[in-house]
mmCIF file of C-alpha atoms and ligand atoms in Angstrom:
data_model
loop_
_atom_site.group_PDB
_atom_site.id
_atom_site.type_symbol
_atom_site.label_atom_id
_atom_site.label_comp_id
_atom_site.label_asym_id
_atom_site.label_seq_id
_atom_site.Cartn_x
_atom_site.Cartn_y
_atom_site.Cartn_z
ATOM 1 C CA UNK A 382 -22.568 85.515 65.878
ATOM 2 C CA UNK A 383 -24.428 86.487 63.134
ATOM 3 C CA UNK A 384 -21.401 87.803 60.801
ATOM 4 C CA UNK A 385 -19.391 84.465 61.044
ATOM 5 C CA UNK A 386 -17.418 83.358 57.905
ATOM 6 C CA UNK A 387 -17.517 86.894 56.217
ATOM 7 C CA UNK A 388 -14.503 89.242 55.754
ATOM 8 C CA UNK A 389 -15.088 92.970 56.258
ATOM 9 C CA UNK A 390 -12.741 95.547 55.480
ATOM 10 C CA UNK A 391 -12.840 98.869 57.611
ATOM 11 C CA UNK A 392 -11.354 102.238 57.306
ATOM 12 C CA UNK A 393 -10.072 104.829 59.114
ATOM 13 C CA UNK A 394 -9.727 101.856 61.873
ATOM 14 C CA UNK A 395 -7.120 103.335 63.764
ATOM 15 C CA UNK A 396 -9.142 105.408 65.799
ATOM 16 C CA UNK A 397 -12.740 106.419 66.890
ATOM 17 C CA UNK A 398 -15.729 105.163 64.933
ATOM 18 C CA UNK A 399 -13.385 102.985 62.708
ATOM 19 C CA UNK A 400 -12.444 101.226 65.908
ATOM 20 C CA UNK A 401 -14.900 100.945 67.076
ATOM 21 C CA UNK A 402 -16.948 99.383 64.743
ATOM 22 C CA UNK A 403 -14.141 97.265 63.833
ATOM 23 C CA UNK A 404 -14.269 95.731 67.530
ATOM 24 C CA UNK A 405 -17.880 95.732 66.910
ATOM 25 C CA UNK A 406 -17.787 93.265 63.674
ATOM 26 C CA UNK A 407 -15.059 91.389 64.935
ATOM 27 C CA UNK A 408 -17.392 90.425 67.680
ATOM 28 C CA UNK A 409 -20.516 89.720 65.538
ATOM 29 C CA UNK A 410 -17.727 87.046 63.803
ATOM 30 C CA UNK A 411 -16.432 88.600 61.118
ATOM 31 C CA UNK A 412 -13.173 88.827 60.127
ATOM 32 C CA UNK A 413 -12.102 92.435 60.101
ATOM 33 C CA UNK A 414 -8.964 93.929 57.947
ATOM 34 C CA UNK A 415 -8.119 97.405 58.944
ATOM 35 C CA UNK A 416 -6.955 100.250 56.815
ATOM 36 C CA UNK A 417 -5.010 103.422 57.613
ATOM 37 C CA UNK A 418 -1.636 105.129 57.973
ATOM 38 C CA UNK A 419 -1.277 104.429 61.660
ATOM 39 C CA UNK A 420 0.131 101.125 61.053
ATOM 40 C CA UNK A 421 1.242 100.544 64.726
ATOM 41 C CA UNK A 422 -2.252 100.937 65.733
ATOM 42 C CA UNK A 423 -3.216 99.088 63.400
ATOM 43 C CA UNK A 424 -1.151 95.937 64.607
ATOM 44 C CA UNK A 425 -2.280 96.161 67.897
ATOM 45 C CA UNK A 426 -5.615 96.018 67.279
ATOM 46 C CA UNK A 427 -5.383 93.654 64.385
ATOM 47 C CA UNK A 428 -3.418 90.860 67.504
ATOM 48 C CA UNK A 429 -6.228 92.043 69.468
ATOM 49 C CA UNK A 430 -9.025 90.775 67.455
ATOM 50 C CA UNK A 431 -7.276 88.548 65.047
ATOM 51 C CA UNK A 432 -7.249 90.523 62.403
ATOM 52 C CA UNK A 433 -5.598 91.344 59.285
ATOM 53 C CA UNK A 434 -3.485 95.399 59.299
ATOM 54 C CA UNK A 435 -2.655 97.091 55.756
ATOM 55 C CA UNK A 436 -1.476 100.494 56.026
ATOM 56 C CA UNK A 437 -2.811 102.672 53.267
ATOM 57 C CA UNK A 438 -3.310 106.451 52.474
ATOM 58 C CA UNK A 439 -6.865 105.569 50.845
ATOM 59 C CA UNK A 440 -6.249 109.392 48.974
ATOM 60 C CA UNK A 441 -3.939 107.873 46.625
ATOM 61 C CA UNK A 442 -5.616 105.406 44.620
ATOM 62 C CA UNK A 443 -2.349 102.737 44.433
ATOM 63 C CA UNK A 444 -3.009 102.326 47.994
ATOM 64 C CA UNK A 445 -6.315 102.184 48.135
ATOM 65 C CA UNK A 446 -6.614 99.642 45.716
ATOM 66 C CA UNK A 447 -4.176 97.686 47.818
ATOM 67 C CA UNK A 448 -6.044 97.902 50.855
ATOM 68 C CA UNK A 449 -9.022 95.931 49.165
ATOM 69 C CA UNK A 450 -6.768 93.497 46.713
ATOM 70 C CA UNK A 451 -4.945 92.479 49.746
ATOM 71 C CA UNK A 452 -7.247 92.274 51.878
ATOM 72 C CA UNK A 453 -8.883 89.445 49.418
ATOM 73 C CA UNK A 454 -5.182 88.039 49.002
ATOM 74 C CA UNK A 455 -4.773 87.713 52.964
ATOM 75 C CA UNK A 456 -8.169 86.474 54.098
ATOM 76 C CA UNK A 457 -9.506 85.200 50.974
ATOM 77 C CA UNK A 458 -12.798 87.032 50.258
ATOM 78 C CA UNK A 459 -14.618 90.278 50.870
ATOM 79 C CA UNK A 460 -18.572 90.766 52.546
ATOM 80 C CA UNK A 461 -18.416 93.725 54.126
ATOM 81 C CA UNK A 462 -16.751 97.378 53.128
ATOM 82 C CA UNK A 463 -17.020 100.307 55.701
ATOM 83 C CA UNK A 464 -15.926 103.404 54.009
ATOM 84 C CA UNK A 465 -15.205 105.269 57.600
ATOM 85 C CA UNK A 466 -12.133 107.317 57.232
ATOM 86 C CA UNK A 467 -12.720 110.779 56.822
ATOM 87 C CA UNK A 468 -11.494 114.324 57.690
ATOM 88 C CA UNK A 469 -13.658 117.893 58.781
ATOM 89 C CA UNK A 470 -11.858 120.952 58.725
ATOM 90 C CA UNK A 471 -13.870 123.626 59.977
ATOM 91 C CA UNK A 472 -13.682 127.185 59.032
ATOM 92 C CA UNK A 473 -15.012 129.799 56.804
ATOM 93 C CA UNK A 474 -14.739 130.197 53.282
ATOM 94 C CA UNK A 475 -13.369 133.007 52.646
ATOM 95 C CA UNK A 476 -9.489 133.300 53.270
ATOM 96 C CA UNK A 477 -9.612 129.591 53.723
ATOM 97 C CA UNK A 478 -6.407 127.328 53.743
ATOM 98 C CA UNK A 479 -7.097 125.812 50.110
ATOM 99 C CA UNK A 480 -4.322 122.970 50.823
ATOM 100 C CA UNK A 481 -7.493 122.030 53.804
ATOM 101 C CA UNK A 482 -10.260 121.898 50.934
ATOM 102 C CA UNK A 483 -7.673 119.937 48.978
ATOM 103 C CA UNK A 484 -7.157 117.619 52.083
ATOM 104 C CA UNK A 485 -10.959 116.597 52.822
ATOM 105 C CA UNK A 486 -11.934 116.315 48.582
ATOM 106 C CA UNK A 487 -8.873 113.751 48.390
ATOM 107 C CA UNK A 488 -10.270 112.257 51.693
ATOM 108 C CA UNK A 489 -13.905 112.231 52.574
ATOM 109 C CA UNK A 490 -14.709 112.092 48.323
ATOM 110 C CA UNK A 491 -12.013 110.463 46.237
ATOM 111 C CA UNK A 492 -10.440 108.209 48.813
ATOM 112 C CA UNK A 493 -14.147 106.697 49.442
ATOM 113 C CA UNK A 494 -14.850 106.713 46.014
ATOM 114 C CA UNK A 495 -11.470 104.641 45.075
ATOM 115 C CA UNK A 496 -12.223 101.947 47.795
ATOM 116 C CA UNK A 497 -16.201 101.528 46.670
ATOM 117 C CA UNK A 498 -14.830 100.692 42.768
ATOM 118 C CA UNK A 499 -11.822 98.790 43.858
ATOM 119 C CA UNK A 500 -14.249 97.000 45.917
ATOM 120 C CA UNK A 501 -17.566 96.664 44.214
ATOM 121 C CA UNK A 502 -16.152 93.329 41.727
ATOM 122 C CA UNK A 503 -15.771 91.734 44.981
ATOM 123 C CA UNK A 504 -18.814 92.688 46.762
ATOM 124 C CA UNK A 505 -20.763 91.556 43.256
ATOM 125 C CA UNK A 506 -18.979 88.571 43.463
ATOM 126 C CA UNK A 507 -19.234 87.488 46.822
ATOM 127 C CA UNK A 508 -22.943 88.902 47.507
ATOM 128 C CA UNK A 509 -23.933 85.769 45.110
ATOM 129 C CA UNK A 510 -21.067 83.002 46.837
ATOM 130 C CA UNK A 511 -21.329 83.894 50.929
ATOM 131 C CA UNK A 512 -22.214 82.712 54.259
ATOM 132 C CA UNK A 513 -25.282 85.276 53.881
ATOM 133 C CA UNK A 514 -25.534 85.625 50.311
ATOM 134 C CA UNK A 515 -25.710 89.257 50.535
ATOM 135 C CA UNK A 516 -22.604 92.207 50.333
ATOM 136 C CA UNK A 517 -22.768 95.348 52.131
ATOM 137 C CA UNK A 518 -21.100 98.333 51.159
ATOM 138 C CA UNK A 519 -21.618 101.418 54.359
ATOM 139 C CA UNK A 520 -20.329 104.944 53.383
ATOM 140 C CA UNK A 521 -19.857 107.452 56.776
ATOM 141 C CA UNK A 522 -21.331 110.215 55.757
ATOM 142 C CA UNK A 523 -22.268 113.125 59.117
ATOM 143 C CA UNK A 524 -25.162 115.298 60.213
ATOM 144 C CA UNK A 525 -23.014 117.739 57.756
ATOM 145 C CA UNK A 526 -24.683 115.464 54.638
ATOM 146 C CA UNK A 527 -27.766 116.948 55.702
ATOM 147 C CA UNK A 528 -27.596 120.144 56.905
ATOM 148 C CA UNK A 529 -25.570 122.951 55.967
ATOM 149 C CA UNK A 530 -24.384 126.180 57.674
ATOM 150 C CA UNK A 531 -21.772 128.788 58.107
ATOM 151 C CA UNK A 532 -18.252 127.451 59.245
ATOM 152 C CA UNK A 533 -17.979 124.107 57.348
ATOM 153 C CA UNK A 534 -19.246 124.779 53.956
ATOM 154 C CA UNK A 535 -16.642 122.300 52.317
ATOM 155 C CA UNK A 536 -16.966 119.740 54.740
ATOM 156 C CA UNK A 537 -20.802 119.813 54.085
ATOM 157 C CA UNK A 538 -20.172 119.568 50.678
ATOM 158 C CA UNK A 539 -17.209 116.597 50.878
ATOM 159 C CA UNK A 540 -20.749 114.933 52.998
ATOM 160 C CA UNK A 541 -23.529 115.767 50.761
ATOM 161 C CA UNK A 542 -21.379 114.650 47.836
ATOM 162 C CA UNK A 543 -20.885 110.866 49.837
ATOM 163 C CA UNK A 544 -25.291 110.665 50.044
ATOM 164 C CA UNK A 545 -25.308 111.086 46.099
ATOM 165 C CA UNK A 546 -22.877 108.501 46.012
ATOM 166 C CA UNK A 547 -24.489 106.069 48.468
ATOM 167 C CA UNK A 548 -27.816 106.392 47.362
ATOM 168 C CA UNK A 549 -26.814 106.627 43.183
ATOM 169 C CA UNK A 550 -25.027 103.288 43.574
ATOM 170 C CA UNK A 551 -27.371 101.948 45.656
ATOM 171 C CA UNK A 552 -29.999 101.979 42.867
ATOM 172 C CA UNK A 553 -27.143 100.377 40.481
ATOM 173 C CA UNK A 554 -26.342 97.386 42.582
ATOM 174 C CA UNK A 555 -28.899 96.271 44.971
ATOM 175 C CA UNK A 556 -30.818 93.906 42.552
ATOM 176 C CA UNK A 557 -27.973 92.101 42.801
ATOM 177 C CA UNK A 558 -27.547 92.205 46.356
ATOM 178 C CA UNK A 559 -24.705 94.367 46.979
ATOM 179 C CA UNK A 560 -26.330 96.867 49.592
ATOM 180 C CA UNK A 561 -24.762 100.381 49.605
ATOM 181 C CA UNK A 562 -26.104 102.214 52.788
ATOM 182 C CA UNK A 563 -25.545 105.453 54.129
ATOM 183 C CA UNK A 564 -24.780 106.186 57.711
ATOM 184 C CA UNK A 565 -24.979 109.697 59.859
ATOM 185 C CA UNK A 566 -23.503 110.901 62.893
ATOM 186 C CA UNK A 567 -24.048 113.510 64.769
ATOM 187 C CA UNK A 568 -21.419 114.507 67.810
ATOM 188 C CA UNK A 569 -19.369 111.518 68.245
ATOM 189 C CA UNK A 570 -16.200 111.185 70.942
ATOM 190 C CA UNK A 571 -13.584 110.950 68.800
ATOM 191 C CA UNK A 572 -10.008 112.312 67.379
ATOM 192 C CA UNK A 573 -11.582 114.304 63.928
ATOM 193 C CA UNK A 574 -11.987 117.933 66.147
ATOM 194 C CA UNK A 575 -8.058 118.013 66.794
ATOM 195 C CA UNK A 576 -7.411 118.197 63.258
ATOM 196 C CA UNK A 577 -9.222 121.493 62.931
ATOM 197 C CA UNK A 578 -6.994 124.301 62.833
ATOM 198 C CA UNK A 579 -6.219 126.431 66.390
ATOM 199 C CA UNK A 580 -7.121 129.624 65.538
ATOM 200 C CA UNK A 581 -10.519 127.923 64.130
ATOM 201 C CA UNK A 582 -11.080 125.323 67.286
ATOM 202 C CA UNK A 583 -10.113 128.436 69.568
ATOM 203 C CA UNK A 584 -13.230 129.846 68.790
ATOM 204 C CA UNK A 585 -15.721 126.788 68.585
ATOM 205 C CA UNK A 586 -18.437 127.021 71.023
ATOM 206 C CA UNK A 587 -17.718 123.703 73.584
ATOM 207 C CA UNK A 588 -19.940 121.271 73.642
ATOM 208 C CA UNK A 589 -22.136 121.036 77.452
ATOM 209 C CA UNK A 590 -24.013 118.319 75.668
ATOM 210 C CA UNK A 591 -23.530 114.274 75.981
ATOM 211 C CA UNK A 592 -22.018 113.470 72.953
ATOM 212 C CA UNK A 593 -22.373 109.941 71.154
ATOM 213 C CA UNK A 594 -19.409 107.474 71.794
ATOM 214 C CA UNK A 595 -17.890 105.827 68.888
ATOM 215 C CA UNK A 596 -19.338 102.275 70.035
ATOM 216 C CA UNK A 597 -22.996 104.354 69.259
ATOM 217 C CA UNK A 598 -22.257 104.656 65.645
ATOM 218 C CA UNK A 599 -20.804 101.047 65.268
ATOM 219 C CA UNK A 600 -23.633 99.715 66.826
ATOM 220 C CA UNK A 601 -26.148 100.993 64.285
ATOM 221 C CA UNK A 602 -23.479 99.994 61.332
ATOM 222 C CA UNK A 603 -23.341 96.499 62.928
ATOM 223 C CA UNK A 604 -27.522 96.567 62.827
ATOM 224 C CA UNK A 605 -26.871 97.629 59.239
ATOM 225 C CA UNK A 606 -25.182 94.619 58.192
ATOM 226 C CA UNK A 607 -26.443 91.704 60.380
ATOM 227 C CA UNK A 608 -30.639 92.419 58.535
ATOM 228 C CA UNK A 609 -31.704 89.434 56.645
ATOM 229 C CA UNK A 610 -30.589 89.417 52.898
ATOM 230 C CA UNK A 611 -33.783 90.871 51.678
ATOM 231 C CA UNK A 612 -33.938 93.775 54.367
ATOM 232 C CA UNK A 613 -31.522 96.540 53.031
ATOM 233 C CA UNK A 614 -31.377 99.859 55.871
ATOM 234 C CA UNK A 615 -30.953 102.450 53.098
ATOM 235 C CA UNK A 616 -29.294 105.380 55.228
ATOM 236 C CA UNK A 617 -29.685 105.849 59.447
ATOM 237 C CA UNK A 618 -29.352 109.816 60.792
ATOM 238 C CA UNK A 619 -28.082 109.567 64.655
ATOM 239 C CA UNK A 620 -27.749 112.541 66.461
ATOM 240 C CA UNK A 621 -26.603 112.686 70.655
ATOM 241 C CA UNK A 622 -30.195 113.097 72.021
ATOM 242 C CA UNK A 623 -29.444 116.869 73.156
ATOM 243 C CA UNK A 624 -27.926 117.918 69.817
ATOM 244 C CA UNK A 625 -29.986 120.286 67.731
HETATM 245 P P1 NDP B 1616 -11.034 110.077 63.721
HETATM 246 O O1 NDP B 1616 -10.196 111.264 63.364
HETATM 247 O O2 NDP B 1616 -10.892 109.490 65.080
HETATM 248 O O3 NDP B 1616 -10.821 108.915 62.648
HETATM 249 C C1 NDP B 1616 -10.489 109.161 61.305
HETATM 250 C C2 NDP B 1616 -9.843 107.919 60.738
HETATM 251 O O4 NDP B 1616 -9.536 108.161 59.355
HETATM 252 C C3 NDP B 1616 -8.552 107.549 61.429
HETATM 253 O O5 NDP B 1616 -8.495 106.150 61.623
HETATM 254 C C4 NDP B 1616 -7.488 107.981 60.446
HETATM 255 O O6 NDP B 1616 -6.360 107.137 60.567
HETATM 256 C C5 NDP B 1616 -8.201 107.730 59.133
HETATM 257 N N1 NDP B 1616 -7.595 108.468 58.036
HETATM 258 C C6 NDP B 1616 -7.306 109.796 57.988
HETATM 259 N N2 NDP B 1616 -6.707 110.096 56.835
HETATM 260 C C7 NDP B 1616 -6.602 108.922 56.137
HETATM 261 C C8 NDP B 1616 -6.061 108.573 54.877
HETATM 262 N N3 NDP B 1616 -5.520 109.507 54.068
HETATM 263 N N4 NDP B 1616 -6.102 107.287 54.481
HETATM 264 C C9 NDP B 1616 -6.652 106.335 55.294
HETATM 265 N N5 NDP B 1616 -7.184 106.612 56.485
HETATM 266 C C10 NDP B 1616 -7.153 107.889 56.899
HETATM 267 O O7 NDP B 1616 -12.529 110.564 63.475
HETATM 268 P P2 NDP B 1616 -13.947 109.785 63.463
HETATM 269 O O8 NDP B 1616 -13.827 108.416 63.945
HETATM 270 O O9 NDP B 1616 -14.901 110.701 64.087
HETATM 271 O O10 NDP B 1616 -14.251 109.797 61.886
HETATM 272 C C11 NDP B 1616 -14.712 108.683 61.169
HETATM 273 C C12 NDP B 1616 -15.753 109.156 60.167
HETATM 274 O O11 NDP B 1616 -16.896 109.624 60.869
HETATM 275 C C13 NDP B 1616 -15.314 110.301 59.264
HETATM 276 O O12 NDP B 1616 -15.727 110.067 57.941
HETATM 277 C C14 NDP B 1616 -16.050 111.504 59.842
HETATM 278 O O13 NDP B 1616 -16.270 112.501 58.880
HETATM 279 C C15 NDP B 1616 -17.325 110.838 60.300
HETATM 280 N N6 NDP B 1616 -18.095 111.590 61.284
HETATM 281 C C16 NDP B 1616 -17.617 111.821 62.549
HETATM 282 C C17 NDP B 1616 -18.355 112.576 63.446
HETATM 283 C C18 NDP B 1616 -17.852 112.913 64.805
HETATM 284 O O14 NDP B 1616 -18.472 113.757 65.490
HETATM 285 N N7 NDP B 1616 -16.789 112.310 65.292
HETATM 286 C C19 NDP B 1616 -19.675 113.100 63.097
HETATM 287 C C20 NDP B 1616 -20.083 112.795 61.759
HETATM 288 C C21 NDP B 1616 -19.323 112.062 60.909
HETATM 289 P P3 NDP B 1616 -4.833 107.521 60.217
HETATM 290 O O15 NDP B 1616 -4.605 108.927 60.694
HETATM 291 O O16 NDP B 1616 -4.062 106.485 60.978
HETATM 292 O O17 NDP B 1616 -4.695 107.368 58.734
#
């Protein structure tokens, strides 16, 4: 149990990757506090793995702030921050719902960005007084951080915009231990595709491939944050083996 003693913070834990990896720290030792509106899903998974629920819109940067001060409040220290939650809404530019544009910038950008700097004086801090002596800060970023094509132009953007992030603050803070990393995913079995609008998911070409389960990506963000303290995995691309 290689994470026991640290506190990590995850969220967007009320469902798919966020769970998952969740589950998957909780069982490396850590002690996990979970963020996201869903608060009863949050409780049962929090008396599941002893854990420690705060509901929180992460968009609004009150809450946000909460979820991390809290968390230090209730468990009494933070290690570990995965910056998970995030929304895609597919469809073209042009005629686009701007309200959905408005949706995934509050979301996938300024909701990440609020948790990193209400986190980051606790990750400096701890990094230097922990179990491991190192902090790790992992931003969820997609395939869509990499690659960009008709049909999800802002979502690519909300993604490309989290690498810059990842990799700018990397540079800031890893001489002092706090390790900012950069995860992903390609295809992953979870709830993000209902939130795309009908008459957009109507059309969608399904998937014949095998797709990556949720435990996939956790597994590669638990490998992320159980390397030795002076072995920092800068950013891991995972795509389902069949995908493109
Ligand atoms: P899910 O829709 O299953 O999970 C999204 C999570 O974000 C939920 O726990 C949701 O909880 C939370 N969330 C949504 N809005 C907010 C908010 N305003 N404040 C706090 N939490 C919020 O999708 P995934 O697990 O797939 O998504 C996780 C991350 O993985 C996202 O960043 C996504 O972009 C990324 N990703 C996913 C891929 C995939 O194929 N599944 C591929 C590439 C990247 P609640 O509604 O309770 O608030």
């Amino acid at each position: 149990m290689t994470l026991e003693g640290t506190v990590a913070l995850v969220t967007g834990a009320s469902s798919g990757i966020g769970e998952a990896t969740a589950r998957a720290l909780a069982a490396q030792g850590a002690t996990v506090a979970l963020a996201a509106r869903r608060k009863d899903r949050l409780d049962a998974l929090a008396a599941e793995l002893g854990g420690f629920a705060v509901e929180a819109d992460v968009t609004d940067r009150e809450q946000a702030i909460n979820a991390v001060e809290s968390t230090v409040s209730a468990l009494g220290r933070l290690d570990i921050v995965i910056n998970n939650a995030g929304v895609m809404l597919l469809g073209p530019i042009v005629d686009a719902p701007v309200e959905e544009w408005d949706r995934m910038i509050a979301l996938n950008l300024n909701g990440l960005l609020y948790v990193a700097h209400a986190a980051l004086p606790h990750l400096l801090k701890y990094a230097q007084e922990g179990p491991r002596n190192v902090a790790d800060l992992v931003n969820v970023s997609s395939v869509a951080g990499r690659r960009v094509g008709q049909g999800g132009g802002i979502y690519q953007l909300t993604k490309h915009g989290v690498g810059v992030f990842s990799e700018a603050l990397r540079q800031e803070v890893t001489a002092r231990h706090v390790r900012s990393s950069l995860v992903e995913p390609g295809a992953t079995e979870s709830e993000l595709v209902t939130h795309v609008r009908e008459a957009v998911r109507s059309n969608l070409t399904p998937s014949t491939i095998e797709i990556l389960k949720a435990e996939d990506i956790a597994d590669a963000i638990v490998y992320i944050v159980t390397r030795p303290r002076h072995m920092a995995v800068n950013e891991i691309l995972i795509r389902p083996t069949e995908q493109e």
